[in-house]
Amino acid sequence: GEATILRCVKKLGFNGFQDLKLQIAKDDKPDDETYHENFIDSIAANMTNCILNTKSVLDINQLNMAINLIQKSNKLFFYGVGASGLASSEAQSRFIRMGKTGLAITDSHFQLMYSSTCEENDVILVLSLSGHTKDIIESIKVAKKQNAKIIAITNYLLSPLAQLADCVLLTAGKENLLDGGSLTSKISQLYIIDLLTTGYALLNKNRV
């Protein structure tokens, strides 16, 4: 329970759970001297591992379901905030090149408004590494009431976002409190977006 965890954290000498998480993030950082000597190899390895790890957790059935939902969609939206908002804009760009028009919405107020106008044949592709972003969750709850279909791209299968989604595509982009919004974590999202757009293109060869 939360109260038990909080008592434990306080007993360990931290001000709260966030304080503990921050300390773990600091301790988990690579040795500065080693990192500065090999940062070119380190970044290349991190990006490569990110893609391979995302591939290893990919559920092909969920991927095909997502592609089919997009194929049949009337209106298509891409939701994301912060760094995930940048990935949602890339999704819009990639899909329009394939002949599928969608709209990237990175402002939480507009996400809520667009969700309230959704209908049964509309699809929202949501990008959130944590799957816990409060404003995103509120907008998706509204869209679900409108019977819109939700595709979630997230790191966590048990997150609130994943629980609301009709289809979940897991990523494996490691991110901690000190490097939030890192390019490496976005690589996993862009990899999934590339799979979706390529899958869509294969279903629509002549049109694309």
Coordinates of C-alpha atoms in Angstrom, one line a residue:
G1 CA 0.0 0.0 0.0
E2 CA 1.1 3.6 -0.5
A3 CA 1.1 4.4 3.2
T4 CA 3.4 1.4 3.9
I5 CA 5.8 2.5 1.1
L6 CA 5.8 6.1 2.4
R7 CA 6.7 4.9 6.0
C8 CA 9.5 2.8 4.6
V9 CA 10.9 5.6 2.5
K10 CA 10.8 8.0 5.5
K11 CA 12.5 5.4 7.7
L12 CA 15.3 5.2 5.1
G13 CA 15.8 8.9 5.5
F14 CA 14.2 10.3 2.4
N15 CA 11.6 13.1 2.3
G16 CA 9.3 11.1 0.1
F17 CA 9.0 8.6 -2.7
Q18 CA 10.1 11.2 -5.4
D19 CA 13.2 11.9 -3.3
L20 CA 14.0 8.2 -3.3
K21 CA 13.4 7.9 -7.1
L22 CA 15.7 10.9 -7.7
Q23 CA 18.5 9.3 -5.7
I24 CA 18.2 6.0 -7.5
A25 CA 18.3 7.9 -10.8
K26 CA 21.5 9.6 -9.7
D27 CA 23.1 6.3 -8.6
D28 CA 22.1 4.7 -11.9
K29 CA 24.0 7.2 -14.0
P30 CA 27.1 5.9 -15.7
D31 CA 30.6 6.8 -14.4
D32 CA 31.3 10.3 -15.8
E33 CA 34.9 9.6 -16.8
T34 CA 34.1 6.4 -18.6
Y35 CA 31.0 7.9 -20.2
H36 CA 33.0 11.0 -21.6
E37 CA 35.7 8.7 -23.0
N38 CA 33.2 6.4 -24.8
F39 CA 30.0 8.5 -25.3
I40 CA 29.9 7.9 -29.0
D41 CA 29.8 4.1 -28.5
S42 CA 27.5 4.4 -25.5
I43 CA 24.9 6.4 -27.4
A44 CA 25.0 4.1 -30.4
A45 CA 24.7 1.1 -28.1
N46 CA 21.8 2.6 -26.2
M47 CA 19.8 3.4 -29.4
T48 CA 20.5 0.0 -30.9
N49 CA 19.5 -1.8 -27.7
C50 CA 16.4 0.4 -27.4
I51 CA 15.2 -0.8 -30.9
L52 CA 16.1 -4.5 -30.2
N53 CA 14.4 -4.5 -26.8
T54 CA 11.3 -2.9 -28.3
K55 CA 11.3 -5.5 -31.0
S56 CA 11.5 -8.3 -28.4
V57 CA 8.4 -7.1 -26.6
L58 CA 6.4 -6.4 -29.7
D59 CA 3.1 -8.3 -30.0
I60 CA 2.5 -8.9 -33.7
N61 CA -1.2 -9.4 -33.2
Q62 CA -1.5 -6.0 -31.4
L63 CA 0.5 -4.4 -34.2
N64 CA -1.8 -5.9 -36.9
M65 CA -4.9 -4.8 -34.9
A66 CA -3.5 -1.2 -34.7
I67 CA -2.8 -1.1 -38.5
N68 CA -6.4 -2.4 -39.2
L69 CA -7.9 0.2 -36.9
I70 CA -6.0 2.9 -38.6
Q71 CA -7.0 1.5 -42.0
K72 CA -10.7 1.7 -41.1
S73 CA -10.6 5.0 -39.2
N74 CA -12.6 8.0 -40.2
K75 CA -10.7 10.6 -38.3
L76 CA -7.2 9.9 -37.0
F77 CA -5.5 11.8 -34.1
F78 CA -2.0 11.6 -32.6
Y79 CA -1.8 12.6 -28.9
G80 CA 1.4 13.3 -27.0
V81 CA 2.8 16.0 -24.7
G82 CA 6.4 17.1 -24.2
A83 CA 8.9 14.8 -25.9
S84 CA 6.1 12.4 -26.9
G85 CA 4.4 15.4 -28.6
L86 CA 7.4 15.5 -30.9
A87 CA 7.0 11.9 -31.8
S88 CA 3.2 12.4 -32.4
S89 CA 4.1 15.2 -34.9
E90 CA 6.4 12.7 -36.7
A91 CA 3.6 10.2 -36.8
Q92 CA 1.4 12.8 -38.5
S93 CA 4.1 13.5 -41.1
R94 CA 4.8 9.9 -41.8
F95 CA 1.2 8.9 -42.3
I96 CA 0.3 11.8 -44.5
R97 CA 3.2 10.7 -46.8
M98 CA 1.4 7.4 -47.0
G99 CA -1.8 9.1 -48.0
K100 CA -3.5 8.8 -44.6
T101 CA -4.4 12.2 -43.1
G102 CA -4.2 12.5 -39.3
L103 CA -3.8 15.4 -36.9
A104 CA -1.1 15.6 -34.2
I105 CA -2.4 17.4 -31.1
T106 CA 0.1 18.2 -28.4
D107 CA -1.9 20.7 -26.3
S108 CA -3.8 19.0 -23.5
H109 CA -6.7 21.4 -23.7
F110 CA -7.2 20.8 -27.4
Q111 CA -6.8 17.0 -26.8
L112 CA -9.8 17.2 -24.5
M113 CA -11.8 19.1 -27.0
Y114 CA -11.0 16.8 -29.9
S115 CA -11.8 13.8 -27.7
S116 CA -15.3 15.2 -27.0
T117 CA -16.0 15.4 -30.7
C118 CA -14.9 11.8 -31.5
E119 CA -17.2 9.1 -32.9
E120 CA -17.2 5.4 -33.1
N121 CA -15.0 5.1 -36.3
D122 CA -12.4 7.6 -35.0
V123 CA -9.0 6.5 -33.8
I124 CA -6.6 8.1 -31.4
L125 CA -3.0 7.0 -31.3
V126 CA -1.5 8.0 -27.9
L127 CA 2.2 8.2 -27.1
S128 CA 3.3 8.2 -23.5
L129 CA 6.3 6.4 -22.1
S130 CA 4.9 6.3 -18.6
G131 CA 1.3 5.9 -19.5
H132 CA 0.5 8.0 -16.4
T133 CA 0.3 11.5 -17.8
K134 CA -2.8 12.9 -16.1
D135 CA -4.1 15.2 -18.8
I136 CA -3.7 12.5 -21.5
I137 CA -5.6 10.0 -19.3
E138 CA -8.5 12.5 -18.9
S139 CA -8.7 13.1 -22.6
I140 CA -8.7 9.4 -23.4
K141 CA -11.5 8.7 -20.9
V142 CA -13.6 11.3 -22.7
A143 CA -12.8 9.7 -26.1
K144 CA -13.8 6.3 -24.8
K145 CA -17.2 7.6 -23.8
Q146 CA -17.5 8.7 -27.4
N147 CA -16.7 5.1 -28.5
A148 CA -13.5 6.1 -30.2
K149 CA -10.8 3.5 -30.6
I150 CA -7.5 4.0 -28.7
I151 CA -4.1 2.8 -29.7
A152 CA -1.5 3.2 -26.9
I153 CA 2.3 3.3 -27.4
T154 CA 3.8 3.1 -23.9
N155 CA 6.4 1.4 -21.8
Y156 CA 4.0 -0.1 -19.3
L157 CA 1.3 -2.7 -19.9
L158 CA -0.3 -2.1 -16.5
S159 CA -0.4 1.7 -16.8
P160 CA -3.7 3.6 -16.7
L161 CA -3.3 4.5 -20.4
A162 CA -2.8 0.8 -21.4
Q163 CA -5.8 -0.2 -19.4
L164 CA -8.0 2.2 -21.3
A165 CA -6.6 1.3 -24.7
D166 CA -8.2 -1.1 -27.3
C167 CA -4.7 -1.9 -28.5
V168 CA -1.3 -1.6 -26.8
L169 CA 2.1 -1.4 -28.5
L170 CA 4.9 -1.7 -25.9
T171 CA 8.1 0.2 -26.1
A172 CA 11.4 -0.3 -24.3
G173 CA 12.8 3.2 -24.1
K174 CA 14.5 3.5 -20.8
E175 CA 14.1 6.9 -19.2
N176 CA 14.7 8.2 -15.7
L177 CA 14.2 11.5 -13.8
L178 CA 17.5 12.9 -14.9
D179 CA 17.2 12.3 -18.7
G180 CA 13.5 12.7 -19.3
G181 CA 12.7 13.4 -22.9
S182 CA 16.0 11.8 -24.1
L183 CA 16.4 11.0 -27.8
T184 CA 17.1 7.3 -27.0
S185 CA 13.7 6.9 -25.4
K186 CA 12.0 8.5 -28.4
I187 CA 13.7 6.1 -30.7
S188 CA 11.5 3.3 -29.4
Q189 CA 8.4 5.4 -30.2
L190 CA 9.6 6.3 -33.7
Y191 CA 10.4 2.6 -34.4
I192 CA 6.8 1.6 -33.6
I193 CA 5.5 4.5 -35.7
D194 CA 7.6 3.3 -38.6
L195 CA 6.2 -0.2 -38.2
L196 CA 2.6 1.2 -38.3
T197 CA 3.2 3.4 -41.3
T198 CA 5.0 0.6 -43.2
G199 CA 2.2 -1.9 -42.4
Y200 CA -0.4 0.6 -43.5
A201 CA 1.5 1.2 -46.8
L202 CA 1.6 -2.6 -47.5
L203 CA -2.2 -2.8 -47.1
N204 CA -2.6 0.1 -49.6
K205 CA 0.2 -0.5 -52.1
N206 CA -1.5 1.0 -55.1
R207 CA -2.9 4.0 -53.3
V208 CA 0.3 4.8 -51.5

